[in-house]
Tab-separated table of C-alpha atoms and ligand atoms in Angstrom:
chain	number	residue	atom	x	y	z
A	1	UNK	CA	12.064	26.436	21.314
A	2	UNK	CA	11.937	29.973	20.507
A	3	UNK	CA	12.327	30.654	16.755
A	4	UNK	CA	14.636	32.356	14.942
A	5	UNK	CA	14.658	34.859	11.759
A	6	UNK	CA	16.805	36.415	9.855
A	7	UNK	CA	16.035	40.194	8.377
A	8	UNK	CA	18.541	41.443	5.952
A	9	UNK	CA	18.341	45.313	5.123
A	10	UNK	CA	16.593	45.163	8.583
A	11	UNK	CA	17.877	48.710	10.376
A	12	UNK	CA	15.352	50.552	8.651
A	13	UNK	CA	12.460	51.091	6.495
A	14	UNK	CA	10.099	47.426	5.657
A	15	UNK	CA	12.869	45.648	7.472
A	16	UNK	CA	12.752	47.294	10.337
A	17	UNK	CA	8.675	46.935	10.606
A	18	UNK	CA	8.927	43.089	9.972
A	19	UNK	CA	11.842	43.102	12.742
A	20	UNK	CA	9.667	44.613	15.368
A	21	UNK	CA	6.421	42.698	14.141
A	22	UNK	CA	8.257	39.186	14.462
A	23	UNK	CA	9.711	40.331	17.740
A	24	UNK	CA	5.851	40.631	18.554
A	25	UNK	CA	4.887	36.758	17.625
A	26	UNK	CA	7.465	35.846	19.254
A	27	UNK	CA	10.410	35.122	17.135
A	28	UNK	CA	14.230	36.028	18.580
A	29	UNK	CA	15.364	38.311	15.433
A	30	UNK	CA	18.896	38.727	13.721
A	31	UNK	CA	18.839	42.388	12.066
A	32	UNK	CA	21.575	42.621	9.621
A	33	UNK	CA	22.503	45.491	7.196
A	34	UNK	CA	25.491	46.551	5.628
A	35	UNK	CA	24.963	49.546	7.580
A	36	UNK	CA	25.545	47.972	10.905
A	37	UNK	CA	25.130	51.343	12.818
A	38	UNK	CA	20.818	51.918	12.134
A	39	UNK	CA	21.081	47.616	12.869
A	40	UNK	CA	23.002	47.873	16.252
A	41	UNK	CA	19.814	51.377	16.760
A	42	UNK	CA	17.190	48.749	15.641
A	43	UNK	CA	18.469	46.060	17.732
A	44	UNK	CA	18.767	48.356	20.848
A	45	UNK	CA	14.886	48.747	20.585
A	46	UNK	CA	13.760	45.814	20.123
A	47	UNK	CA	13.855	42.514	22.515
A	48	UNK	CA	15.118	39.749	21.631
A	49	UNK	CA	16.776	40.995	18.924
A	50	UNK	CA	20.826	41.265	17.571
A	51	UNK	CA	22.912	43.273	14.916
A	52	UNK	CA	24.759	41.830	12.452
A	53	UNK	CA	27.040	43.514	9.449
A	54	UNK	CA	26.424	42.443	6.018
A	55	UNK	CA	26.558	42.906	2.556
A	56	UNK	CA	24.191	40.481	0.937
A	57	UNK	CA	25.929	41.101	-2.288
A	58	UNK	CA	28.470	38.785	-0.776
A	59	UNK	CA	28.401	35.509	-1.401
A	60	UNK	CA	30.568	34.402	1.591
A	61	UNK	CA	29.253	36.900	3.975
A	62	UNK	CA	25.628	35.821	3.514
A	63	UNK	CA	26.441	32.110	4.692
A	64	UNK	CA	28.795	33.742	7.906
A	65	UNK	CA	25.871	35.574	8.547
A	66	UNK	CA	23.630	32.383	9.127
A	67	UNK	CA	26.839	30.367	10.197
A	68	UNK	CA	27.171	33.652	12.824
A	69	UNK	CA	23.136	33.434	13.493
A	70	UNK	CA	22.931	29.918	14.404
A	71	UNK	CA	25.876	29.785	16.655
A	72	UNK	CA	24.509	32.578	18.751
A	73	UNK	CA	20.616	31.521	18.843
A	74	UNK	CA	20.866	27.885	18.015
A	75	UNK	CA	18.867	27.598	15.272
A	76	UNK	CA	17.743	29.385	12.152
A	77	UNK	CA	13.210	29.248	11.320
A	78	UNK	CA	13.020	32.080	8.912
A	79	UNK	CA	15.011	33.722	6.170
A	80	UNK	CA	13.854	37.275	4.926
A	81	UNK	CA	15.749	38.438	2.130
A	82	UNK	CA	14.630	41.834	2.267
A	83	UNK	CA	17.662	44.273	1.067
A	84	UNK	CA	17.370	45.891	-1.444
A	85	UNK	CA	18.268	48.929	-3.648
A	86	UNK	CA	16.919	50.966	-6.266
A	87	UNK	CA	17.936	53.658	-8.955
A	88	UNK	CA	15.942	56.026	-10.978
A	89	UNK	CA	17.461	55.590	-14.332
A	90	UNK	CA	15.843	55.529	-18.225
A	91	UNK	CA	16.988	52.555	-20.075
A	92	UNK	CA	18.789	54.708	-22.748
A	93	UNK	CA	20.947	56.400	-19.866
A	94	UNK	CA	21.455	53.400	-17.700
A	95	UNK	CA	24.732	52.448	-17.566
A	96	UNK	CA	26.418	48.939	-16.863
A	97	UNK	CA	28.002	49.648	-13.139
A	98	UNK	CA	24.215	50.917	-12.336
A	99	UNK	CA	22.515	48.319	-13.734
A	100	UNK	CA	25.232	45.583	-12.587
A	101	UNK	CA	24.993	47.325	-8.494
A	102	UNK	CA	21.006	46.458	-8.693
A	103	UNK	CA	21.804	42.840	-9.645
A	104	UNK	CA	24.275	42.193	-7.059
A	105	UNK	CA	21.983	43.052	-4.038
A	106	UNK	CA	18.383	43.032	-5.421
A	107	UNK	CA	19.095	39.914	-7.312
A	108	UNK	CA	22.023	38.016	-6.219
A	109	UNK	CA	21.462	38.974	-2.414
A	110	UNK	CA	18.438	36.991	-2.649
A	111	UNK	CA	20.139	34.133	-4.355
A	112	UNK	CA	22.759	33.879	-2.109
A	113	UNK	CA	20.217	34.036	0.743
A	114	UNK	CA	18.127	31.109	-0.479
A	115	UNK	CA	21.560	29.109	-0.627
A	116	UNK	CA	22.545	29.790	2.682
A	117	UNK	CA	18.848	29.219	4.399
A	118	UNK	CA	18.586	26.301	2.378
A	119	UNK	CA	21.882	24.314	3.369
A	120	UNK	CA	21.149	25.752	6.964
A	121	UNK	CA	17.484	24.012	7.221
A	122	UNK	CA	18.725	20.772	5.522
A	123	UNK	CA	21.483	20.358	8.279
A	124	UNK	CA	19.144	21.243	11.034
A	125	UNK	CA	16.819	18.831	9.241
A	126	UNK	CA	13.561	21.131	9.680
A	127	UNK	CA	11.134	22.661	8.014
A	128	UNK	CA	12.010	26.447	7.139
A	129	UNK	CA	10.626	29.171	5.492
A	130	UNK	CA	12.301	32.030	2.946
A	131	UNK	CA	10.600	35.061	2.322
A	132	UNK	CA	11.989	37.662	-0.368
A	133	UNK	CA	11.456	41.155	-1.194
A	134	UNK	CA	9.596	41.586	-4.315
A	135	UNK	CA	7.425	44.581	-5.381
A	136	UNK	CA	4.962	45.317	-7.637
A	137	UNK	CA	7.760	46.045	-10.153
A	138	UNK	CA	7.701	42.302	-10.143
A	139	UNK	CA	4.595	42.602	-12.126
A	140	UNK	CA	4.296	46.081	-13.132
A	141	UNK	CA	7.393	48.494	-14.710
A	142	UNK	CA	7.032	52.186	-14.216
A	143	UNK	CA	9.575	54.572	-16.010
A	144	UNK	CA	12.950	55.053	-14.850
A	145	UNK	CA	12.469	51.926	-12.898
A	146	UNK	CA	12.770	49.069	-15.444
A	147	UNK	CA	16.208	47.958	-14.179
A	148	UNK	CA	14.787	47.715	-10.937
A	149	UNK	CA	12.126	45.896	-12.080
A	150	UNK	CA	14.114	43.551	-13.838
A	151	UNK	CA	15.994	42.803	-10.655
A	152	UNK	CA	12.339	42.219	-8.851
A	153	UNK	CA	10.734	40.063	-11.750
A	154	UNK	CA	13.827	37.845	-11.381
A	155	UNK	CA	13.062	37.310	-7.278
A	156	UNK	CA	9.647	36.466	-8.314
A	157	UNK	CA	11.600	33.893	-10.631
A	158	UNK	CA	13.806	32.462	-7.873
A	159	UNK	CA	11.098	32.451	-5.452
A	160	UNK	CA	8.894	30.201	-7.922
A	161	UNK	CA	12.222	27.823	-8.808
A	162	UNK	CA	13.239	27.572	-5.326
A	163	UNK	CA	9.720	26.577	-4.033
A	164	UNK	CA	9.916	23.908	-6.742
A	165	UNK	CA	13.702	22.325	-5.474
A	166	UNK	CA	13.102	22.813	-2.132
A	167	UNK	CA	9.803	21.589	-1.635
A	168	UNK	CA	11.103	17.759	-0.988
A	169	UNK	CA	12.614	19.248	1.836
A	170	UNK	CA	9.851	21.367	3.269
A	171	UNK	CA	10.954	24.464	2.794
A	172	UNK	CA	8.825	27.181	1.381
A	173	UNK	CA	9.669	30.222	-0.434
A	174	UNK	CA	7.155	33.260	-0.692
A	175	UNK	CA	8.047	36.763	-1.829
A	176	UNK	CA	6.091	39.998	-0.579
A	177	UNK	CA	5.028	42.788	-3.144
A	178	UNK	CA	4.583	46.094	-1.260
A	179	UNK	CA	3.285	49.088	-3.651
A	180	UNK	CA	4.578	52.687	-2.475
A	181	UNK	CA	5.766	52.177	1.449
A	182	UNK	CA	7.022	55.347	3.568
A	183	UNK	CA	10.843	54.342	4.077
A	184	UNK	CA	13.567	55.995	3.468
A	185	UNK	CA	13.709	54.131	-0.466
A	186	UNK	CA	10.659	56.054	-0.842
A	187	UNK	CA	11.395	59.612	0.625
A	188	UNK	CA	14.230	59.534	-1.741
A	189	UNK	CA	12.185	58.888	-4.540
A	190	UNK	CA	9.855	61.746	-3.781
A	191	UNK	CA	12.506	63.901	-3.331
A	192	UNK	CA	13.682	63.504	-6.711
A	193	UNK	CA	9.886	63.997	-7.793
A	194	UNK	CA	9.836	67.442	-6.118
A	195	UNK	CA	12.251	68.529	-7.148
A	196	UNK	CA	11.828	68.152	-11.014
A	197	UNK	CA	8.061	68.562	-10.669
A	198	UNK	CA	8.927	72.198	-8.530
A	199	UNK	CA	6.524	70.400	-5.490
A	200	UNK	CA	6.736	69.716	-2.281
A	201	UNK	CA	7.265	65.809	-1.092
A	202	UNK	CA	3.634	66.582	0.589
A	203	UNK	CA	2.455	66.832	-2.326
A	204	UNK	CA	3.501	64.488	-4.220
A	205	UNK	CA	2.388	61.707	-1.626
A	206	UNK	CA	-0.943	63.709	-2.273
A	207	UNK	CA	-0.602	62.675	-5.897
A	208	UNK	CA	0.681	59.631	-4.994
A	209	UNK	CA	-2.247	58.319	-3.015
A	210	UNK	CA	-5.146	59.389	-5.747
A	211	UNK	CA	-3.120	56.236	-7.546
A	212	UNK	CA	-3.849	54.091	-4.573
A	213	UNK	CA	-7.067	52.563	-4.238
A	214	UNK	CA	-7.085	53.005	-0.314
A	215	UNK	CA	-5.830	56.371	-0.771
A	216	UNK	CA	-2.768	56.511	1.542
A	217	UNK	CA	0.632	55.443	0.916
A	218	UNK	CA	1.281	52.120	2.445
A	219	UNK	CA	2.792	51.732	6.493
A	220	UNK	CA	6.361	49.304	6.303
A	221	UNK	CA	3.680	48.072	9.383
A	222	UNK	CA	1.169	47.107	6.480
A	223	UNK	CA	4.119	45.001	4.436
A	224	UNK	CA	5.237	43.461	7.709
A	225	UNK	CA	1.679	42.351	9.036
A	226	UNK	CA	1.994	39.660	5.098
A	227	UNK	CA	5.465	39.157	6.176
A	228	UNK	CA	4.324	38.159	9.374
A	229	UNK	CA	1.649	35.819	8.121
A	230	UNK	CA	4.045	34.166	5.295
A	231	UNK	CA	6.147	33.593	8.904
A	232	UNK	CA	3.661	31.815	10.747
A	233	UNK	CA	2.462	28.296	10.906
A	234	UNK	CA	-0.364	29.736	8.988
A	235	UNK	CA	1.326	30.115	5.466
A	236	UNK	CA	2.558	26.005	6.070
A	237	UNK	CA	0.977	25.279	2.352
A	238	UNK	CA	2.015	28.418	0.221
A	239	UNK	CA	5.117	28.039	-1.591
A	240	UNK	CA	5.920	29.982	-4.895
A	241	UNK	CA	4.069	32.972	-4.346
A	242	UNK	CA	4.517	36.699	-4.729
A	243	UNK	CA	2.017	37.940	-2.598
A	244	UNK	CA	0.652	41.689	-3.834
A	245	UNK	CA	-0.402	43.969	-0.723
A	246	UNK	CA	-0.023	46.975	-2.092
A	247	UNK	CA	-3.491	49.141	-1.158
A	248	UNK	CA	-5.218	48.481	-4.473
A	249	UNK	CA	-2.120	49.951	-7.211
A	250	UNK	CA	-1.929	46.905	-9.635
A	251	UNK	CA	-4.452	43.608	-9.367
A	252	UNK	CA	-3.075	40.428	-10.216
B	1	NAD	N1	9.731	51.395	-0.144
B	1	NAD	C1	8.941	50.886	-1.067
B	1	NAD	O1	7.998	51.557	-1.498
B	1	NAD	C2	9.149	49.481	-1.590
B	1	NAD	C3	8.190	48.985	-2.473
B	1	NAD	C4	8.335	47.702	-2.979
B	1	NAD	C5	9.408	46.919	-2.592
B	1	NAD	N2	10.340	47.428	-1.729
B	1	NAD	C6	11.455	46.547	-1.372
B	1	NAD	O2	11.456	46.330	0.023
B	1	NAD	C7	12.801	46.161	0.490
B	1	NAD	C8	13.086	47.165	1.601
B	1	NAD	O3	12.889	48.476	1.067
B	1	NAD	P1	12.909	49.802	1.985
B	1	NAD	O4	12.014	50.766	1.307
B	1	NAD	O5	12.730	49.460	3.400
B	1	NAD	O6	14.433	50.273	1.691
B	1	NAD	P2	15.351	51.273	2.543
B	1	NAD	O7	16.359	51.818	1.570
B	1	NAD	O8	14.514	52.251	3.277
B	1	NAD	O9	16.083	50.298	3.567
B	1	NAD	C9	16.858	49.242	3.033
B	1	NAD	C10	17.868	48.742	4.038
B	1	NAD	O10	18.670	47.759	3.355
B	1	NAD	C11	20.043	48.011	3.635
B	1	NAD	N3	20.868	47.526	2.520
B	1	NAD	C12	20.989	48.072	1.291
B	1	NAD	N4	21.875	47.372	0.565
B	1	NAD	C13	22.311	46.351	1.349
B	1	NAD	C14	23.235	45.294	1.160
B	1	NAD	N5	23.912	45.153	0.019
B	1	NAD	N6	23.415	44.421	2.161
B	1	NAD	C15	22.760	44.561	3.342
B	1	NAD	N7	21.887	45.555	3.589
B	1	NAD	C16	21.678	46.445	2.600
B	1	NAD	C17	20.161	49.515	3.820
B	1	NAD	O11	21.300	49.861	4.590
B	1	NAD	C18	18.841	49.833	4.532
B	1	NAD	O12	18.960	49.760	5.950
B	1	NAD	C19	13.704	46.352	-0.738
B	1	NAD	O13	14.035	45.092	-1.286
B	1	NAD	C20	12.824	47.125	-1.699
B	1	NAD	O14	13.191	46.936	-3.044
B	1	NAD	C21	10.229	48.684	-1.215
């Protein structure tokens, strides 16, 4: 039978890549995103594929979602938590609401994903796989990003403690660390840069990349080629891992 995944934060940017890559090995995809418009766009290119509406901040809307998913493909294979947000923000001027909104979909939204992947493979009564959005901010803070850091050293914490309670079951649960991918996350970002550095977004990714040991900022096609691999029959014995591809940034 034709397998099934699950992208959340999937109509654009890293999710998007990993949709269209799985579509490629042969997976029939479910792209949600709480904005359901750039899913319904990202579904409409892709085979196989369907848009769904969520907010993975939601507790109850996560587990329609894979209720939703499996009534309409059969099955569920593959869980990839991959929404997430971010905010530029020093420590001394972050304030609760901001630091609280990162929580609820960086953090929680993986949480609540695990949950619902988890009950969903132990009904079916097969083997699954959950893959989470990390970063290297799961390893590594840079300024102005320490509360999303936080939020991505705590999925590197869930992804270890949920490899360890669902192992029994045969479930595994990776996480991905991209370093500095072209997506719309990222454009923001450099916007932001330009404009206090009195640049050009050019030239910061110029900057950027003399960071990078490759030298180019990374493709969302480079984050989902790992993705796919975690995915595959392949990854069957890694469990607990956050994998670093990241074109030579940190080294772990
Ligand atoms: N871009 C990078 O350089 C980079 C690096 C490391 C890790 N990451 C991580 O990779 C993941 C994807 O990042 P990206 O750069 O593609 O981001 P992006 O902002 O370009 O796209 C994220 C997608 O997630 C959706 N989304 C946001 N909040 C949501 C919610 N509550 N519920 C459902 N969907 C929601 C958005 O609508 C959007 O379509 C994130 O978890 C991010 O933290 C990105």
């Amino acid at each position: 039978m034709t397998k099934v995944a699950i992208i959340t934060g999937a109509g654009k940017g890293i999710g998007k890549a990993i949709a269209s890559q799985l579509v490629t090995d042969g997976f029939q995809v479910a792209i949600a995103d709480m904005d359901y418009a750039s899913a319904v766009a990202t579904a409409d290119e892709l085979a196989n594929a369907r848009a769904y509406r969520v907010n993975v901040a939601d507790h109850d809307a996560v587990f329609q979602l894979v209720d939703q998913v499996v009534r309409d493909f059969g099955q569920l294979d593959v869980m990839i938590n991959n929404a997430g947000i971010t905010k530029e923000i020093l420590l001394e001027d972050m304030a609760g609401d901001d630091f609280q909104a990162l929580f609820d979909v960086n953090v929680k939204g993986v949480l609540f994903g695990i949950q619902a992947a988890a009950a969903q493979f132990k009904r079916q009564g097969s083997h699954g796989k959950i893959i989470n959005a990390a970063s290297i901010g799961a390893y590594s803070v840079a300024e102005k990003h320490s509360g999303y850091s936080a939020t991505k050293f705590a999925v590197r914490s869930l992804t270890q403690g949920a490899a360890k309670e669902l192992g029994a079951d045969q479930i595994t649960v990776n996480a991905y660390c991209p370093g500095y991918v072209e997506t719309p996350m990222m454009n923001a970002i450099l916007q932001n840069y330009a404009e206090q550095n009195g640049t050009t977004v050019e030239e910061e990714i110029a900057r950027g990349s003399q960071r990078i040991a490759l030298r180019r900022p990374e493709k969302p096609e480079d984050v989902a080629q790992v993705v796919s691999f975690l995915a595959s029959e392949k990854a069957d014995y890694i469990t607990g891992q956050a994998i670093v591809a990241d074109g030579g940034v940190i080294y772990k």
